[in-house]
mmCIF file of C-alpha atoms in Angstrom:
data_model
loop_
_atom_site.group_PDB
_atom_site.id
_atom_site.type_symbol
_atom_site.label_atom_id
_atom_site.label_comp_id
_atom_site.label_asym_id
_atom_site.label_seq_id
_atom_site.Cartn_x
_atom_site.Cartn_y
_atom_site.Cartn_z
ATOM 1 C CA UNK A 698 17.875 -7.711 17.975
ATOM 2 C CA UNK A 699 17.839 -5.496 14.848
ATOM 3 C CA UNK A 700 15.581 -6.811 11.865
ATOM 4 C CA UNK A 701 15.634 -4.836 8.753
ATOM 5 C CA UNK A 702 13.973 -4.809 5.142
ATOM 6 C CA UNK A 703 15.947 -5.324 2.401
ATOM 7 C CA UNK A 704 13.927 -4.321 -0.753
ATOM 8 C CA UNK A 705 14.258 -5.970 -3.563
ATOM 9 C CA UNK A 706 13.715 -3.559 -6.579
ATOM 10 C CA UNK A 707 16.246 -4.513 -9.732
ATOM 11 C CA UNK A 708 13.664 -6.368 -11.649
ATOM 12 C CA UNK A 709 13.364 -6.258 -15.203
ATOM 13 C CA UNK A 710 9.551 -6.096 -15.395
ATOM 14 C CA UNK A 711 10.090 -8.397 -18.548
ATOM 15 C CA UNK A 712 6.315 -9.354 -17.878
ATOM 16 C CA UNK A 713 4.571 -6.024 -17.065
ATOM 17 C CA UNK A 714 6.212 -4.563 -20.696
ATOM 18 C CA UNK A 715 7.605 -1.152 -19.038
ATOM 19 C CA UNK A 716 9.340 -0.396 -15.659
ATOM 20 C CA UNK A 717 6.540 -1.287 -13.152
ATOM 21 C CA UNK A 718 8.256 -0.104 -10.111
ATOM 22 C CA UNK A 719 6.774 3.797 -11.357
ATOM 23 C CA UNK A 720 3.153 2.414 -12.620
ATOM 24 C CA UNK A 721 0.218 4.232 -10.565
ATOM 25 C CA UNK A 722 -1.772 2.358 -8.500
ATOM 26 C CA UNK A 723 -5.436 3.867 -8.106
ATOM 27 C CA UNK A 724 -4.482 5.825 -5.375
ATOM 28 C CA UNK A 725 -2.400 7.697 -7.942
ATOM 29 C CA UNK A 726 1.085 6.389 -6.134
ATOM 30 C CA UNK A 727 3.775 4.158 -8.081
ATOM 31 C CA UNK A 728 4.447 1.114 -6.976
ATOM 32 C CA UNK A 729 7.509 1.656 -5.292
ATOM 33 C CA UNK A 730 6.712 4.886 -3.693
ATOM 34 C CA UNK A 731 3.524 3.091 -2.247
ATOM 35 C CA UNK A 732 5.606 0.058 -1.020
ATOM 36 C CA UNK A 733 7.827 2.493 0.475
ATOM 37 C CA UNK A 734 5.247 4.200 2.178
ATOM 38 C CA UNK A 735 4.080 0.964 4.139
ATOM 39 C CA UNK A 736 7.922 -0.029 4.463
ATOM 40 C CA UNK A 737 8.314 3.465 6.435
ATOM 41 C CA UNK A 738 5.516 3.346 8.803
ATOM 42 C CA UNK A 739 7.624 0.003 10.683
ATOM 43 C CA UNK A 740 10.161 2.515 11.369
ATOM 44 C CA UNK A 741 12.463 -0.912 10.845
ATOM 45 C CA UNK A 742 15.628 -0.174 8.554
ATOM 46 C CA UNK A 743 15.606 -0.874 4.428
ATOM 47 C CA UNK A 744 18.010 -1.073 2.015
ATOM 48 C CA UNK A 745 16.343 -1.141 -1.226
ATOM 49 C CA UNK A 746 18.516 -3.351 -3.970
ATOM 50 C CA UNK A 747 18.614 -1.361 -7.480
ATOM 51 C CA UNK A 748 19.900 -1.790 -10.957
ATOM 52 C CA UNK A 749 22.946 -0.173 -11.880
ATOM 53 C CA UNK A 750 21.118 2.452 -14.278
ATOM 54 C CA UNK A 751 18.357 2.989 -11.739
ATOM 55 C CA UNK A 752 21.245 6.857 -11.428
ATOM 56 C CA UNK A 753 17.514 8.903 -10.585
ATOM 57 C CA UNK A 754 15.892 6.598 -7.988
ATOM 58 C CA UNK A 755 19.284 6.125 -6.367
ATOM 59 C CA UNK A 756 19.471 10.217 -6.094
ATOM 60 C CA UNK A 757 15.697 10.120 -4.534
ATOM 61 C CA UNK A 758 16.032 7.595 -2.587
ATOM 62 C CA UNK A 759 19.459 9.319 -1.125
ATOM 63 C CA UNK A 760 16.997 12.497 -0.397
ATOM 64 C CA UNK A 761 14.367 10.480 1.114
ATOM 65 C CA UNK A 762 17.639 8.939 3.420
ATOM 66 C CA UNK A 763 16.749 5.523 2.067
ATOM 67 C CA UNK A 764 19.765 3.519 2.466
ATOM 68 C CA UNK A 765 19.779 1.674 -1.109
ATOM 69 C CA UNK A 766 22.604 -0.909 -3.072
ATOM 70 C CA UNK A 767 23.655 -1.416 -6.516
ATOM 71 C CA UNK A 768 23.286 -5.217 -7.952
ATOM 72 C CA UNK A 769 25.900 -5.166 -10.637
ATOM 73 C CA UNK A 770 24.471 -8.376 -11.647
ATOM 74 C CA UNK A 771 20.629 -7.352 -11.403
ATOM 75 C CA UNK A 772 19.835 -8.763 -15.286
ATOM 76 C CA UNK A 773 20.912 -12.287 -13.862
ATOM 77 C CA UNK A 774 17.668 -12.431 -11.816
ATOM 78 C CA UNK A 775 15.931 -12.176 -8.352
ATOM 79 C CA UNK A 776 18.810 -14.672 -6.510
ATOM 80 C CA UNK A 777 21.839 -12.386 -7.499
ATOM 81 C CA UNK A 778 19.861 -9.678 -6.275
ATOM 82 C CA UNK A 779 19.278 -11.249 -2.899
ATOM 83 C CA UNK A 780 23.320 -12.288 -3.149
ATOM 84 C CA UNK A 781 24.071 -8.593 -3.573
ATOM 85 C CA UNK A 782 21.176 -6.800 -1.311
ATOM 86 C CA UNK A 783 22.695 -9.310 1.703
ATOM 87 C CA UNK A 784 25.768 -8.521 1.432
ATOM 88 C CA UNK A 785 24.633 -4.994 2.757
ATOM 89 C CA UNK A 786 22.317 -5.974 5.534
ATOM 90 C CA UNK A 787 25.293 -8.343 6.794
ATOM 91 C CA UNK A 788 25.345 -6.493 10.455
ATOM 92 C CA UNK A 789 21.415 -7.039 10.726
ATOM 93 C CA UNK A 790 20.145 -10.185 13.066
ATOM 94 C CA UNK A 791 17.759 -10.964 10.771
ATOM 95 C CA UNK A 792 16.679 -9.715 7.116
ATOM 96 C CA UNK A 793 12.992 -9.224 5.648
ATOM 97 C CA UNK A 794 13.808 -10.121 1.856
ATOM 98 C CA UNK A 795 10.257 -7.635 0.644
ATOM 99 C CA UNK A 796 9.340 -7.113 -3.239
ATOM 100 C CA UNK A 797 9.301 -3.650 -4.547
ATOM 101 C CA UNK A 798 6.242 -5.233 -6.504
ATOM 102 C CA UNK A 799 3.955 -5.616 -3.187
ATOM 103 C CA UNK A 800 2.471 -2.613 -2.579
ATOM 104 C CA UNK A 801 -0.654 -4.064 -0.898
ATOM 105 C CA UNK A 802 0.983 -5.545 1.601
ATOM 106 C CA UNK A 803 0.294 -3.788 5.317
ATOM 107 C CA UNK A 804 3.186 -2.180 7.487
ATOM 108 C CA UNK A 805 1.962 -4.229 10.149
ATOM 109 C CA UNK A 806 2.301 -7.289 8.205
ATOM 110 C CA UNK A 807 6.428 -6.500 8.272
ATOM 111 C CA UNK A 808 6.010 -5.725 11.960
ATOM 112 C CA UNK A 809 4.414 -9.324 12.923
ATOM 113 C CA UNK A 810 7.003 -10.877 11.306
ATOM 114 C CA UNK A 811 10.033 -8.766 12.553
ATOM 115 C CA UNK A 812 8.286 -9.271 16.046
ATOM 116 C CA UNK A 813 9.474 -13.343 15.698
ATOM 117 C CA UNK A 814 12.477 -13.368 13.650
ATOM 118 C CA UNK A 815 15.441 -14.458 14.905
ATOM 119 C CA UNK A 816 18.811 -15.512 14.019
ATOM 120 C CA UNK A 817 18.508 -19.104 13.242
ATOM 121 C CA UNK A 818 14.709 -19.157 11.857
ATOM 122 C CA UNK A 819 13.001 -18.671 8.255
ATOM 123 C CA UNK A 820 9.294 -16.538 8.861
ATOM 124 C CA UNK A 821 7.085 -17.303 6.025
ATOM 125 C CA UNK A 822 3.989 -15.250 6.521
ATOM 126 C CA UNK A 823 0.674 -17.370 5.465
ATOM 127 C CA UNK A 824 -2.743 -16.237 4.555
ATOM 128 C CA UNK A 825 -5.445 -19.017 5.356
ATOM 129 C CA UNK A 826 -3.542 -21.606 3.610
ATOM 130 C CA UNK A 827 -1.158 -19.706 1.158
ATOM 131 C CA UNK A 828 2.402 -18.916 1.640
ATOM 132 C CA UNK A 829 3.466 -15.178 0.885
ATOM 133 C CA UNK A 830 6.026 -12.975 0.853
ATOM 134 C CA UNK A 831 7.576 -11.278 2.509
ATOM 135 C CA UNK A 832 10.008 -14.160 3.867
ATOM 136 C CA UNK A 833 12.914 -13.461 6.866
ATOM 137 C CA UNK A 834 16.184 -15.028 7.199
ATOM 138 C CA UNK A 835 17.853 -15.373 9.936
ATOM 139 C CA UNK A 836 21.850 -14.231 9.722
ATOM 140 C CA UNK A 837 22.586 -17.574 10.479
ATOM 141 C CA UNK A 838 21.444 -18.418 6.498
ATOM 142 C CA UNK A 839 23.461 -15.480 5.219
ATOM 143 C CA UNK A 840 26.318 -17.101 3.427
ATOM 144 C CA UNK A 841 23.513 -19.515 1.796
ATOM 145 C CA UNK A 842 21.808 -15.935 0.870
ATOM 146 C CA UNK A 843 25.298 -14.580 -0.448
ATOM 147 C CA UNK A 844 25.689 -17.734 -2.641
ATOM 148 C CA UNK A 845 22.088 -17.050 -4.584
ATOM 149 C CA UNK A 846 22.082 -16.139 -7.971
ATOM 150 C CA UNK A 847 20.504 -16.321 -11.245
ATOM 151 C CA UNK A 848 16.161 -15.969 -11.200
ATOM 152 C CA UNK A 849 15.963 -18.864 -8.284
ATOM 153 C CA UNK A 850 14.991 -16.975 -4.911
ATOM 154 C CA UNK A 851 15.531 -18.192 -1.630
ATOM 155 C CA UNK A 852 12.974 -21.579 -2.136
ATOM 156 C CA UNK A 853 15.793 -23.988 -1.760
ATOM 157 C CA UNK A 854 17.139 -22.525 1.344
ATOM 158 C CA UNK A 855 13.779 -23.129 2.941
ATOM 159 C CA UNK A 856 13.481 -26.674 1.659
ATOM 160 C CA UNK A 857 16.487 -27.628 2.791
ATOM 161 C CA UNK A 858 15.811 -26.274 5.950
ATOM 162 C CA UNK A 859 13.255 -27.162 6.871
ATOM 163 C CA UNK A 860 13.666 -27.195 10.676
ATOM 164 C CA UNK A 861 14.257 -23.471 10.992
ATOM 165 C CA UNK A 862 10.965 -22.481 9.338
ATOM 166 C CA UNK A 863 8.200 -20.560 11.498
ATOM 167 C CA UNK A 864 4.738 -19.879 9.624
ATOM 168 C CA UNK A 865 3.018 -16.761 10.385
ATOM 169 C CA UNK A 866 -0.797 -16.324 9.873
ATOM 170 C CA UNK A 867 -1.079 -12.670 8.511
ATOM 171 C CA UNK A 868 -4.987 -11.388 8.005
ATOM 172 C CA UNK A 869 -3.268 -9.250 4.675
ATOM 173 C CA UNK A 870 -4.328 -10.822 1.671
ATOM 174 C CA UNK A 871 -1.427 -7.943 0.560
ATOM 175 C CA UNK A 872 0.746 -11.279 1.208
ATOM 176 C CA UNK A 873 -0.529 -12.977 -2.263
ATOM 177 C CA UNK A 874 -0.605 -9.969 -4.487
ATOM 178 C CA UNK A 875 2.353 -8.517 -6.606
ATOM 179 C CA UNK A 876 1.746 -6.767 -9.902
ATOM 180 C CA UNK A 877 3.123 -8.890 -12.421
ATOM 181 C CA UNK A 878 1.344 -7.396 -15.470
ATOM 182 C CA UNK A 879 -1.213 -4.172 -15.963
ATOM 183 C CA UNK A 880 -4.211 -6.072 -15.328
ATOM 184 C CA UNK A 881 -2.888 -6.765 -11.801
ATOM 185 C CA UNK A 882 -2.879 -2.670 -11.278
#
């Protein structure tokens, strides 16, 4: 069974007023590099999804052999970018769909829910009562995944299916937090 991590990282940052995705956090790491960092400690594969202009973190990520994909459609929103990032991770059993803007969230957060995915289940990760990301699909919801687009996620995959979905109890408050805006730095 092979369970990967596509990252999702062709935002906009419309919110945060610049490109969050190189903001420091206050261990002096960007974003991405320290979402990355937890990402490679799973020792699961990633393909990171980028913009098409994102030419410089395409050519580091190629040194870093960090398989990455180009959303031609990134300024659509988060769903095209899942359309597009999928479409690469097609010969995985089972996809990880993480948030470049998570870097709080633990490697062995990924790992718990790799360790239960499957083909034909959704693993939403809770903490206490909340819901977080990251969320895996199962390859049987591909084409549903490939069919995304726009700024809706995958939300009304899980609704609608309801039966497949497996909750996870994390202890990684990481789960809850993304970095929307400066003040969340």
């Amino acid at each position: 069974m092979i369970v990967g991590i596509l990252l999702l990282a062709a935002g906009s940052s419309a919110r945060f007023g610049s490109d969050k995705r190189f903001a420091l956090l206050p261990n002096n790491k960007s974003i991405i590099d320290n979402t990355l960092q937890q990402i490679s400690k799973t020792h699961l594969p990633v393909t990171v999804c980028l913009k098409p202009t994102d030419i410089d973190l395409q050519k580091s990520l190629t040194e870093k052999n960090i398989s990455w994909t180009v959303n031609e459609t990134a300024s659509l929103g988060m769903g095209s970018s899942i359309a597009a990032g999928i479409s690469s991770c097609m010969h995985w059993d089972a996809t990880i769909i993480a948030l470049a803007d998570m870097p709080y969230l633990a490697s062995n957060s990924y790992e718990s829910i790799a360790a239960i995915a499957s083909k034909e289940n959704i693993i939403i990760p809770r903490y206490y009562n909340k819901r977080g990301n990251p969320v895996c699909f199962g390859s049987s919801f591909y084409s549903q995944l490939k069919e995304l687009n726009g700024d809706k996620g995958g939300k009304d995959i899980v609704l609608s299916n309801q039966y497949a979905v497996i909750e996870v109890a994390l202890a990684d408050e990481g789960i809850l937090k993304d970095i929307d805006k400066p003040s969340d730095l």
